[in-house]
XYZ file of C-alpha atoms in Angstrom:
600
model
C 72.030 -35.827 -55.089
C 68.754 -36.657 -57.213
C 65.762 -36.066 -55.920
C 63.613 -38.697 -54.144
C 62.094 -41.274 -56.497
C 65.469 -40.933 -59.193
C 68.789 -41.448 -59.784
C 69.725 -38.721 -61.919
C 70.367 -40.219 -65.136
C 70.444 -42.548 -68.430
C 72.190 -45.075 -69.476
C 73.161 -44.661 -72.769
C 74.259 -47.871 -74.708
C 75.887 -48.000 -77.529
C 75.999 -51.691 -79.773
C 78.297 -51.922 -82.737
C 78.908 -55.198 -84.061
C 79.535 -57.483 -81.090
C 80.697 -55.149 -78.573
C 78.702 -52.452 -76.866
C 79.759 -49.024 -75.612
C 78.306 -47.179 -72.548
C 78.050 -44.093 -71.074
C 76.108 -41.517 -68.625
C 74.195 -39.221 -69.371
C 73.230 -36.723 -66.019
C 69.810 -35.614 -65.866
C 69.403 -32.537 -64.036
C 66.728 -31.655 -61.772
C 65.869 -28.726 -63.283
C 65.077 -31.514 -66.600
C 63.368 -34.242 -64.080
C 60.772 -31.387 -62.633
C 60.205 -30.582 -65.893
C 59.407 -33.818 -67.719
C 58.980 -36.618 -65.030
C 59.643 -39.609 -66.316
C 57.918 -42.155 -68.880
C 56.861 -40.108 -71.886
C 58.150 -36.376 -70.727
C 61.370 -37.552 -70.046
C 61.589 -40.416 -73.212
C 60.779 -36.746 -75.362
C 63.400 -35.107 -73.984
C 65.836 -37.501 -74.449
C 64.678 -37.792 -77.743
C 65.300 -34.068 -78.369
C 68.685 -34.917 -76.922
C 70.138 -37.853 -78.752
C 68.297 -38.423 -81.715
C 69.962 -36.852 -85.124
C 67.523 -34.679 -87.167
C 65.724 -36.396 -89.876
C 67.512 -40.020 -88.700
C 66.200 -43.079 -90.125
C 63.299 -44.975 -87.298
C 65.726 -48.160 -88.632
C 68.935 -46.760 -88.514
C 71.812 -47.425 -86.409
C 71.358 -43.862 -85.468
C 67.954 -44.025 -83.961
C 67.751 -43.992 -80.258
C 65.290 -46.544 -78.429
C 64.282 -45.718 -74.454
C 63.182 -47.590 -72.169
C 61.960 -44.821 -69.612
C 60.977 -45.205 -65.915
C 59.572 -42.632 -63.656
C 59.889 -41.825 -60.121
C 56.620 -43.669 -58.962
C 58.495 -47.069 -60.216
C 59.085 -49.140 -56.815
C 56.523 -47.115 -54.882
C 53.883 -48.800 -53.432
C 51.456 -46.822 -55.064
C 49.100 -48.733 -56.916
C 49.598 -49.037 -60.744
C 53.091 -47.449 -60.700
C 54.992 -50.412 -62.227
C 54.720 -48.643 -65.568
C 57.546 -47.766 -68.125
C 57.297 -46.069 -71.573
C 59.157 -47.063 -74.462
C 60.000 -43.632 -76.476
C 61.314 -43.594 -80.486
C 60.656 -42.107 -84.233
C 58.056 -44.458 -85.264
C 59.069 -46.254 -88.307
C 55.154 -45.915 -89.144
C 54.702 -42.418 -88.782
C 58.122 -41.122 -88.976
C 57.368 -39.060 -86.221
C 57.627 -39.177 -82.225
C 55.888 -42.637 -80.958
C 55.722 -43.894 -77.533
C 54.086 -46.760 -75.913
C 53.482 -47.293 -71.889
C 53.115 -50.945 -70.702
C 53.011 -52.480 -66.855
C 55.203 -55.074 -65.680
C 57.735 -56.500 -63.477
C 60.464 -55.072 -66.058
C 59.632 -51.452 -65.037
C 60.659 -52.432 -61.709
C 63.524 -54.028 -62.071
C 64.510 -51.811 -65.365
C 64.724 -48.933 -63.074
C 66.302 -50.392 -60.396
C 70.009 -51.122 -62.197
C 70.269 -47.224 -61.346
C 69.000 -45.802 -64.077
C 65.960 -43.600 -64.884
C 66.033 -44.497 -68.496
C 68.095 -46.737 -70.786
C 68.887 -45.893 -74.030
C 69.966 -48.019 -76.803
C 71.254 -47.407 -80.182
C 73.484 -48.981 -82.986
C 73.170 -52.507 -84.422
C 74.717 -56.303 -83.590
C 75.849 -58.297 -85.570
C 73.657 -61.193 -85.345
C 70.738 -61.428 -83.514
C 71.655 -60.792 -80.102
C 70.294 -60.187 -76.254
C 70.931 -57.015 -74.528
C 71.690 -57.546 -70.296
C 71.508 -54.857 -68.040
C 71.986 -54.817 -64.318
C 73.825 -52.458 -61.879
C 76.884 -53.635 -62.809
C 77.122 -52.884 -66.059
C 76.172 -53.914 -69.433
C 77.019 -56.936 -71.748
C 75.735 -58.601 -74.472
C 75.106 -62.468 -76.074
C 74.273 -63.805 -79.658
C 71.171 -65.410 -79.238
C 70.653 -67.222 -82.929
C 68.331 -70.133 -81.268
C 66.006 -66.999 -80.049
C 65.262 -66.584 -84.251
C 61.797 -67.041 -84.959
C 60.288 -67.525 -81.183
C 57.585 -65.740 -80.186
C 58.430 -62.903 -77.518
C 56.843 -65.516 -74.767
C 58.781 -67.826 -75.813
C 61.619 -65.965 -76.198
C 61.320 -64.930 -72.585
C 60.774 -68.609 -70.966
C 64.189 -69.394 -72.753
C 65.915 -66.716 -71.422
C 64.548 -67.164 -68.039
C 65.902 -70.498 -68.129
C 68.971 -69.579 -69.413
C 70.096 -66.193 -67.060
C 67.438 -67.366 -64.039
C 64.482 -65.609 -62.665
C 66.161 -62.736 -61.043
C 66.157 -61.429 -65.002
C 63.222 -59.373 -66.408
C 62.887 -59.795 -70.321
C 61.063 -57.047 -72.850
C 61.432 -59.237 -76.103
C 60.072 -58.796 -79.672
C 58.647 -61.854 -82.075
C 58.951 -62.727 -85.798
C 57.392 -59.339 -86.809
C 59.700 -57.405 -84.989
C 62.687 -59.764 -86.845
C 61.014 -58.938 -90.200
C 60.924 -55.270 -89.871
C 56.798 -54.896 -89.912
C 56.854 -51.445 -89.122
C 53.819 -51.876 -86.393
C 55.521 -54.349 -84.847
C 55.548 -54.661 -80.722
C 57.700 -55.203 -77.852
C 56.521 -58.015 -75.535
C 57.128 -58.546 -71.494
C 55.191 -60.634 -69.076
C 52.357 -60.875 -71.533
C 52.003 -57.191 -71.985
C 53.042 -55.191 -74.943
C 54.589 -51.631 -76.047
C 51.867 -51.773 -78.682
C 51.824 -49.076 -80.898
C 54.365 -47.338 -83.967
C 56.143 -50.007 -84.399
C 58.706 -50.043 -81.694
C 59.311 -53.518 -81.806
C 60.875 -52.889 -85.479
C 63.116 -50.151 -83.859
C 64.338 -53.238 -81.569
C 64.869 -55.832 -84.388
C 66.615 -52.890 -86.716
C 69.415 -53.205 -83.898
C 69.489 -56.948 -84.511
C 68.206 -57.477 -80.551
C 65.999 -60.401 -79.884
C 65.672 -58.829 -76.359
C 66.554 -56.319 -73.529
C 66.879 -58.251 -69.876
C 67.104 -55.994 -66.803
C 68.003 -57.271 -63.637
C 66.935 -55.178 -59.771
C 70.425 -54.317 -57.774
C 69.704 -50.537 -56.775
C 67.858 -49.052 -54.131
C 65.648 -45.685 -54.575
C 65.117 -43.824 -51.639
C 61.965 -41.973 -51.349
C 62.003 -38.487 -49.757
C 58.989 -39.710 -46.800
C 58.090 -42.790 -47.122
C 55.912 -42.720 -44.233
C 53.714 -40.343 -46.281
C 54.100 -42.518 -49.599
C 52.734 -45.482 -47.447
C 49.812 -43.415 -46.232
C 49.373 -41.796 -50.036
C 49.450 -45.618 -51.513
C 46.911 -47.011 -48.663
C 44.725 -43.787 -49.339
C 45.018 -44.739 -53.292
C 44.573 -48.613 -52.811
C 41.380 -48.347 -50.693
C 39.640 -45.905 -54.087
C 40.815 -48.146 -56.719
C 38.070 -50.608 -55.695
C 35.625 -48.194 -55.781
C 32.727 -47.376 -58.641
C 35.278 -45.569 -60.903
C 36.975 -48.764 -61.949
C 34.122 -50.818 -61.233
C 33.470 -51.639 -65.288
C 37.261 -52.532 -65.474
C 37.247 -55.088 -62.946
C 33.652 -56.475 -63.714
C 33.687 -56.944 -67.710
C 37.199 -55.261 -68.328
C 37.546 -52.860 -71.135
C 35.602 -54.881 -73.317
C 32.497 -53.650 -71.451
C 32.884 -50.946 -73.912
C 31.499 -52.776 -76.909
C 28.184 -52.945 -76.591
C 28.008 -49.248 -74.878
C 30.135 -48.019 -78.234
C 27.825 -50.017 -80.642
C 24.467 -48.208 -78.328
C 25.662 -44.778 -79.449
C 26.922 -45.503 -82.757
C 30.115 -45.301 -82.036
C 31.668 -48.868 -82.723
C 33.649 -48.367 -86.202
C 32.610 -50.848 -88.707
C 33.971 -52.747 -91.613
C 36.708 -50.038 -92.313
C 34.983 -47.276 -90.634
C 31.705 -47.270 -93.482
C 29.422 -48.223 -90.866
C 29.099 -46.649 -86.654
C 27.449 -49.866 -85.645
C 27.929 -53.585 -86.210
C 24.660 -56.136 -85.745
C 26.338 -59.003 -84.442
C 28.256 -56.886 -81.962
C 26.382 -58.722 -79.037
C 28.538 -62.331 -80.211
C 31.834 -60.373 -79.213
C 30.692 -58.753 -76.025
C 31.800 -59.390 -72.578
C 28.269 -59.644 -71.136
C 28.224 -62.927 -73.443
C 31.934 -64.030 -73.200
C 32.023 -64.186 -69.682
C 29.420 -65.991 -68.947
C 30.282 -68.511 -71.548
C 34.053 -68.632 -71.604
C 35.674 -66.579 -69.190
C 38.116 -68.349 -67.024
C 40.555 -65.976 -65.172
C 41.206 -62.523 -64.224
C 44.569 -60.725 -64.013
C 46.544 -57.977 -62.885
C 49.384 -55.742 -64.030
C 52.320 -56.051 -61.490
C 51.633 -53.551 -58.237
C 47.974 -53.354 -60.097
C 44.568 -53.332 -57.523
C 42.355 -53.292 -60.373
C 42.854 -56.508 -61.707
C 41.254 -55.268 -65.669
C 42.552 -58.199 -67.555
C 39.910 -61.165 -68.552
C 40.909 -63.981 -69.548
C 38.601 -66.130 -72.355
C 39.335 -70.095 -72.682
C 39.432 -70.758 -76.165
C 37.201 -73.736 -78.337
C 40.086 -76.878 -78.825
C 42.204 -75.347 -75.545
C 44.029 -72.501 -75.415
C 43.449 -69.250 -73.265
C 43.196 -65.506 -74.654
C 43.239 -62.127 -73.086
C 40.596 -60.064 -74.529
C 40.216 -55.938 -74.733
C 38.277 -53.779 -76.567
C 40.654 -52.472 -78.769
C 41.672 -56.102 -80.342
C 38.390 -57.031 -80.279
C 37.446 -54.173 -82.381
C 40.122 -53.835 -84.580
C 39.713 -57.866 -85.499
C 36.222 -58.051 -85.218
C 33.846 -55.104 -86.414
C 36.442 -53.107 -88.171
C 36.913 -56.513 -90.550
C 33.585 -57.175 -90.540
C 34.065 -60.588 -88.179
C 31.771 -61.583 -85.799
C 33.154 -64.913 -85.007
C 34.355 -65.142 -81.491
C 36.324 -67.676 -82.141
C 38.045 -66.462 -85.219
C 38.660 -62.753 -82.812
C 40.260 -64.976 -80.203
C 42.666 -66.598 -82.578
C 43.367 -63.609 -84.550
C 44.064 -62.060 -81.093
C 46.251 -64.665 -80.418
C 47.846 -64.753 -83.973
C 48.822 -61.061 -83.478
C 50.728 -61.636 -79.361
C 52.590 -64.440 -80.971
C 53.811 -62.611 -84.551
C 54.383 -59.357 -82.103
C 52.222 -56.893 -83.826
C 50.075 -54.218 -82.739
C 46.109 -55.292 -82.956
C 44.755 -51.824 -84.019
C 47.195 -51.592 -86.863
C 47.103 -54.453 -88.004
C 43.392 -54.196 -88.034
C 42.998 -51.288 -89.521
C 45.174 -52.246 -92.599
C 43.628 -55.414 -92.903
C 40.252 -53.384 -92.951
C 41.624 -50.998 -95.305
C 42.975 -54.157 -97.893
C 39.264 -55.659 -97.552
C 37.832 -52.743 -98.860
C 40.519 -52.598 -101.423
C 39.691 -56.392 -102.971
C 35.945 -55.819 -102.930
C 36.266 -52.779 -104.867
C 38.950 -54.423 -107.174
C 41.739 -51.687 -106.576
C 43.595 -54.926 -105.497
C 43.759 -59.140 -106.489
C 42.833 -60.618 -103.570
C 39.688 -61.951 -104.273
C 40.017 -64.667 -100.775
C 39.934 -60.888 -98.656
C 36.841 -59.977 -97.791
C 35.500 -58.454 -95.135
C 33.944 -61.040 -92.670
C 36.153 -63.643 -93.462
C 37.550 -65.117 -90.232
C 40.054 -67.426 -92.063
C 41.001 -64.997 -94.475
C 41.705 -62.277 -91.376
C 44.337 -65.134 -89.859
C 45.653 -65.366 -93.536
C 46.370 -61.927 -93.815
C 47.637 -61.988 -90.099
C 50.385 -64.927 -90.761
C 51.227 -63.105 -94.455
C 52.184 -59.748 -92.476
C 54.152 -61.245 -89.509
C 56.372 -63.233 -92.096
C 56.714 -60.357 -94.737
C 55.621 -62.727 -97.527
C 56.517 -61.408 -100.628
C 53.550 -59.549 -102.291
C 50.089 -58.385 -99.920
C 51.599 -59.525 -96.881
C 55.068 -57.086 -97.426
C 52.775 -54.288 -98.893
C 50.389 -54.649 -95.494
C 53.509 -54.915 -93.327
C 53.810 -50.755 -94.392
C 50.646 -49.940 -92.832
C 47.968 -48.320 -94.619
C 48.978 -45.006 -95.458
C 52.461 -46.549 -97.005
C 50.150 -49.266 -98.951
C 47.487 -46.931 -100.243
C 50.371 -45.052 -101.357
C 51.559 -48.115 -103.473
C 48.000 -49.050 -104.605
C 46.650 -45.603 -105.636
C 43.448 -45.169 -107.075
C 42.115 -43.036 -104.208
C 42.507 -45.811 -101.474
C 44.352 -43.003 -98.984
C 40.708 -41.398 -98.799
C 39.344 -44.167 -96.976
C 42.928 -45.152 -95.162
C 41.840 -44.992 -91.581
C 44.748 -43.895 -90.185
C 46.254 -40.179 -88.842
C 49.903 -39.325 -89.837
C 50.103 -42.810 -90.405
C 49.492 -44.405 -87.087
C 45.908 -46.332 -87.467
C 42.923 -45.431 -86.042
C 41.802 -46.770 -82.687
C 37.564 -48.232 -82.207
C 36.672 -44.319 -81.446
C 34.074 -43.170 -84.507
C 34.881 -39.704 -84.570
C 32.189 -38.282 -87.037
C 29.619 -39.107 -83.879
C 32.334 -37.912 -81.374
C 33.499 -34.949 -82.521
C 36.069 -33.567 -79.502
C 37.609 -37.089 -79.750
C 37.785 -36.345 -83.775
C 39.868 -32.916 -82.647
C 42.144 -35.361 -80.519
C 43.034 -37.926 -82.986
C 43.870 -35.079 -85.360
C 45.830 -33.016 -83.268
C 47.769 -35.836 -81.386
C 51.623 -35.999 -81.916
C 51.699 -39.786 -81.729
C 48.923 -39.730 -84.871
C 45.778 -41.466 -84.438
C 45.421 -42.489 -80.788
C 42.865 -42.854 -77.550
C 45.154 -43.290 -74.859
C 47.257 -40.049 -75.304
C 43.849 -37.854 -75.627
C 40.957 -39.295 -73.982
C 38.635 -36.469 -75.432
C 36.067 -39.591 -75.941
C 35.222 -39.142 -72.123
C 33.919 -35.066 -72.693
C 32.025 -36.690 -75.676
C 30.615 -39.407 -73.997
C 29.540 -36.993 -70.672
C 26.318 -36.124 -71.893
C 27.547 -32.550 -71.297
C 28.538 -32.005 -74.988
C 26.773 -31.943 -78.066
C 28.816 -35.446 -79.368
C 27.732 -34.315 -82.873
C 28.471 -30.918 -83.602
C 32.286 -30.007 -82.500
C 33.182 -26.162 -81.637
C 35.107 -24.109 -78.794
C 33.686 -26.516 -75.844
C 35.112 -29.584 -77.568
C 38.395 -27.713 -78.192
C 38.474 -27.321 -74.724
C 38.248 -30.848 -73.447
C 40.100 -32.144 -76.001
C 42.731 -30.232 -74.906
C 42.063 -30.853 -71.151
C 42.193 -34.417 -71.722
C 45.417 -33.935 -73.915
C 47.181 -32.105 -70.788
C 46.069 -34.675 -68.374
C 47.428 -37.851 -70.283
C 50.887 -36.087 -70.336
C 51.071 -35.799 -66.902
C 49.753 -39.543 -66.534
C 52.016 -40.968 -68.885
C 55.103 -39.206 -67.399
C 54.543 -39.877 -63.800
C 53.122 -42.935 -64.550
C 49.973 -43.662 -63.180
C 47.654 -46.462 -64.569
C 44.486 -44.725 -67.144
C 42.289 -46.761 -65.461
C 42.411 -44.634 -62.099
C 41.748 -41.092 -63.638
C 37.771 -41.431 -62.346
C 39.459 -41.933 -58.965
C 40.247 -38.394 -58.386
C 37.860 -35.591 -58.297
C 40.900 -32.474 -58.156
C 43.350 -34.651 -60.399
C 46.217 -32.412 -60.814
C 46.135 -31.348 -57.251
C 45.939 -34.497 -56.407
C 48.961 -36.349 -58.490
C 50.931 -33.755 -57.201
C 50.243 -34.364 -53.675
C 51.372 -37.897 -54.450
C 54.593 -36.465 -56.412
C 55.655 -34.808 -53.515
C 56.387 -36.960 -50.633
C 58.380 -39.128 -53.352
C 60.467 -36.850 -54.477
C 60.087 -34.046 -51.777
C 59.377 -31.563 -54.282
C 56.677 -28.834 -53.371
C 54.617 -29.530 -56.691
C 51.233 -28.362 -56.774
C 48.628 -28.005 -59.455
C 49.840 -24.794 -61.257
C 53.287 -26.408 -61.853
C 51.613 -29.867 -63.300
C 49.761 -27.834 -65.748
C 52.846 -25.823 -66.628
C 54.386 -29.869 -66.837
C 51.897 -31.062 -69.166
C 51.618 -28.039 -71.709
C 55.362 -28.115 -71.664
C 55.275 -31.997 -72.393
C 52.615 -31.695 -75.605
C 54.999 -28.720 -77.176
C 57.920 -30.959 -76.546
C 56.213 -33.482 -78.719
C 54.689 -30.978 -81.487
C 58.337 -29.635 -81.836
C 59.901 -32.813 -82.034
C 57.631 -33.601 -84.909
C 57.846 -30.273 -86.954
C 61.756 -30.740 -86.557
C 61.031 -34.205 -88.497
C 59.086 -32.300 -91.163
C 55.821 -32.555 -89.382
C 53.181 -30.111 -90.477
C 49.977 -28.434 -89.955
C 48.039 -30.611 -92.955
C 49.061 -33.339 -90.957
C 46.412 -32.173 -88.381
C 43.488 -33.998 -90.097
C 41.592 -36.941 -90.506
C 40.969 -39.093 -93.321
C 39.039 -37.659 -96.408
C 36.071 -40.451 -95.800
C 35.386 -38.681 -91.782
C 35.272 -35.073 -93.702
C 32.903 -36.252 -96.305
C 30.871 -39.317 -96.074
C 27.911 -39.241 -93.628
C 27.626 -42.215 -91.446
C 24.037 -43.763 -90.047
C 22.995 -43.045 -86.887
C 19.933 -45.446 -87.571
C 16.274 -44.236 -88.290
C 17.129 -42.445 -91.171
C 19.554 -40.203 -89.187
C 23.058 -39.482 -90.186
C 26.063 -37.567 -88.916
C 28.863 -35.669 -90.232
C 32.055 -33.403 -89.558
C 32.772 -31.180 -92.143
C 36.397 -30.545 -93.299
C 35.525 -26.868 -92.362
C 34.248 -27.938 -89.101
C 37.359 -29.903 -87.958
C 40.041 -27.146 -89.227
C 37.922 -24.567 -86.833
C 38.272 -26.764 -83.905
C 42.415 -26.979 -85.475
C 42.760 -23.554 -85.321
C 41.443 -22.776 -82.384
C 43.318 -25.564 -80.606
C 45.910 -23.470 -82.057
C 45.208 -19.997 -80.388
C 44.923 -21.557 -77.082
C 48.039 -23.741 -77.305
C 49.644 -20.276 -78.607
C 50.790 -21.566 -81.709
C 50.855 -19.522 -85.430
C 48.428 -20.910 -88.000
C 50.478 -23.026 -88.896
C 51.159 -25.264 -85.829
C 54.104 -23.681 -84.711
C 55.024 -22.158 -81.644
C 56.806 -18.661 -80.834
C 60.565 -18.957 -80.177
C 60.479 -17.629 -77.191
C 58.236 -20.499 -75.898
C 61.337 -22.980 -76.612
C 63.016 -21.967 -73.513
C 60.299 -23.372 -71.680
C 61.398 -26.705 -72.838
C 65.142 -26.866 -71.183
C 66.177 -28.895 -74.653
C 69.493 -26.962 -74.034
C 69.905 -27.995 -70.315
């Protein structure tokens, strides 16, 4: 019998053609202690059923959908899932959390994870409920965006049916595409390509299990407890101004990348910023299902129209390009939910061609940075794969400056391919350790290190052993987040927070967890990761930044400028290293593979 909170295994489907193949796969509990659920347990399986070295598009390539044993709880911001697969981008491990109604009812057709490999025939719709598996050809879904994809289908199969759906991009192959559910996206490495590789339009999951909980008289009293300190300070700048509060406080401390990362700080920053929006536009706020916070703010648009706005779209369309048009953000935001492609990417290679046609490496002469109308031009050329700039920016950066030469990979803002996120990391320098390091490539969510940085009890400017340190504190605590799953938005809730997710692990699962064995859980989860990526040829030198962090200074304002050295970064590297108890080059003993029950 699983433990409380799980069913003990994964679904494992297998499409070929128009018929699809099934099986179980048991999941021990020695392998749920050890991973959790979400991103642990999507690793794992990744160890398990992906071939070395197999394509991201291939028929080969497994795609999870992973749930975790707080799924169903009452526990606030548990509706979470993580979608786990070799990025098409990077080539390497990517995974993606997102909060809806489909983690729910995902989980609750009996499985803690559903896997899905192969390829249809024609584009095609994936059902899943507890009684089995089947799937439909779905040619009128062709072209919709993933919201309208999913109002079809609800029509069609009935709201009982939960839908995680990709648009055109996703079709077209653009390898940052995303997958799309309830108006919230598995963003990042191009998992919505994975999806259209295997010719699927969409997955629908439908609820017809029950989980038990081990005491659910404690998980009520753990949830209330947890409820009542969501609404306190902590999360008070989420529910206010949402996370585009953070513009304006990035832009104060130099910190706000600008056009293409040349620039920490962007003048007209104050015409994107929630303190303006809101007052001006904002019409709604929303919440992620089983959500207290309520984060989401929602902008009305000029001509009608509504748009959710967040920092990270905001920056990635607005300063990074050089736009300051709210406007021209809103419908590039908008542009980029409706194509089904991630905002930061397709920012940052956007960005990245700008530079490229004012310095003549490419003829684009329209693309230039500032340019709201030629940002949406470059938007509609990438979702469509139009032959020429908007097929070469469909790659992603690092693939494109590979095709265009001439020294554009230098200032390529992207790590192991995966673009970088609104974090400047020559003026936050354990956040610049993080980004390096991070399996997933460049990436804020799966090492917060900006937060040590950002203290005030760090030098922000000159890295060494202390920023090592919180980098890889923050490191360790995402894992555990992202496999349990809890919301990011709650960490200032808790004051002991691995004592403290345990003590809400336990009663679910009746497990006697404590703080020892999460930190055991989330070293164990990070060299799951690094090994998965060194089997796909990953290597130390991909433990870097771009050339332009490690040797162009960048303004600080009143004549001030900082830098990070190429010698500074690779002694914050190697010391990450020694404490991780790798070799110098990024690997780790082979006795320390045990530890990771990829044999179980």
């Amino acid at each position: 019998m699983a433990p409380g909170g799980y069913f003990g295994q994964a679904l494992v489907v297998d499409v070929d053609g128009a018929e699809v193949a099934t099986r179980v796969l048991p999941l021990p509990d020695a392998v749920l202690r050890a991973y959790l659920g979400g991103v642990g347990l999507g690793t794992w399986l990744m160890h398990r059923l992906a071939p070395s070295g197999v394509d991201p598009l291939g028929e080969a390539a497994p795609l999870s959908f992973v749930f975790s044993p707080l799924v169903g709880t009452p526990l606030t911001t548990s509706a979470k899932f993580a979608v786990v697969a070799k990025s098409p981008l990077t080539g390497l491990l990517t995974d993606a959390l997102a909060s809806s109604q489909f983690a729910i009812s995902g989980k609750l057709t009996g499985n803690d994870a559903i896997v899905v490999r192969g390829r249809a025939d024609e584009l095609s719709v994936l059902l899943v409920d507890a009684e089995g598996v089947r799937m439909e050809p779905a040619p009128q879904l062709a072209g919709l965006s993933a919201a309208a994809a999913e109002r079809a289908l609800k029509e069609q199969h009935g709201r009982g049916w939960r839908t995680a759906a990709i648009g055109p991009a996703g079709e077209a192959g653009v390898r940052y595409a995303t997958i799309s559910h309830d108006g919230r996206h598995a963003g990042r490495g191009g998992l919505g390509a994975v999806l259209g590789a295997k010719n699927l339009k969409a997955i629908l999951v439908k609820a017809g299990e029950r989980c038990a909980v081990d005491d659910p008289a404690a998980v009520l009293a753990a949830a209330r407890d947890l409820r009542e300190r969501s609404f306190g300070p902590a999360t008070r700048k989420y529910r206010e101004l949402g996370t585009l509060a953070n513009l304006l406080a990035f832009n104060a401390v130099s910190t706000l990348p600008t056009r293409n990362f040349t620039a920490a700080t962007f003048d007209e920053a104050p015409r994107l910023a929630a303190e303006e929006l809101a007052g001006m536009r904002e019409v709604a706020r929303s919440s992620c299902a089983s959500c207290s916070i309520g984060c989401e703010h929602i902008y009305a648009r000029k001509g009608g129209g509504k748009q959710r706005m967040e920092y990270e779209n905001v920056f990635a369309l607005g300063p990074l390009c050089g736009v300051s048009d709210p406007e021209a953000v809103m419908a590039a935001s908008a542009r980029c939910d409706e194509l089904g492609i991630d905002t930061i990417s397709a920012g940052g290679t956007i960005a990245w061609a700008m530079e490229c046609a004012e310095r003549g490496l490419i003829d684009e002469p329209w693309l230039r940075f500032g340019d709201g109308a030629a940002l949406l031009r470059a938007l509609d050329a990438i979702g469509s794969r139009e032959p020429g700039l908007g097929d070469l920016l469909a790659q992603g950066s690092r693939h494109a400056a590979g095709v265009v030469g001439q020294g554009s990979i230098d200032f390529a803002a992207q790590v192991k391919g995966l673009e970088m996120p609104g974090y400047e990391p020559r003026t936050l320098q354990s956040m610049a350790l993080g980004l390096a390091v991070n399996a997933r490539g460049a990436d804020h969510n799966r090492s917060g290190a900006y937060e040590a940085d950002l203290s005030g009890e760090l030098d922000r400017l000159a890295g060494g052993d202390a920023h090592v340190a919180a980098a890889i504190g923050t490191e360790d605590r995402a894992a555990v987040m992202d496999s349990m799953i809890l919301c990011k938005f709650l960490r200032g809730v808790f004051t002991e927070p691995l004592a403290e997710w345990a003590a809400l692990l336990a009663p679910v699962t009746g497990w006697d967890v404590d703080a020892a064995e999460l930190a055991a859980t989330a070293r164990r989860i990070v060299m799951a990761k690094r090994v998965f990526n060194i089997r796909e040829g990953a290597t130390a030198a991909d433990d870097t930044l771009p050339a332009r962090m490690l040797e162009d200074p960048v303004s600080l304002g009143s004549g001030r400028v900082a830098t990070l050295s190429a010698e500074r970064l690779a002694s914050m590297v190697d010391r990450y290293y020694q404490v991780r108890g790798l070799d110098p080059d990024g690997r780790p003993d082979p006795a320390a593979l045990a530890d990771l029950l990829l044999d179980a």
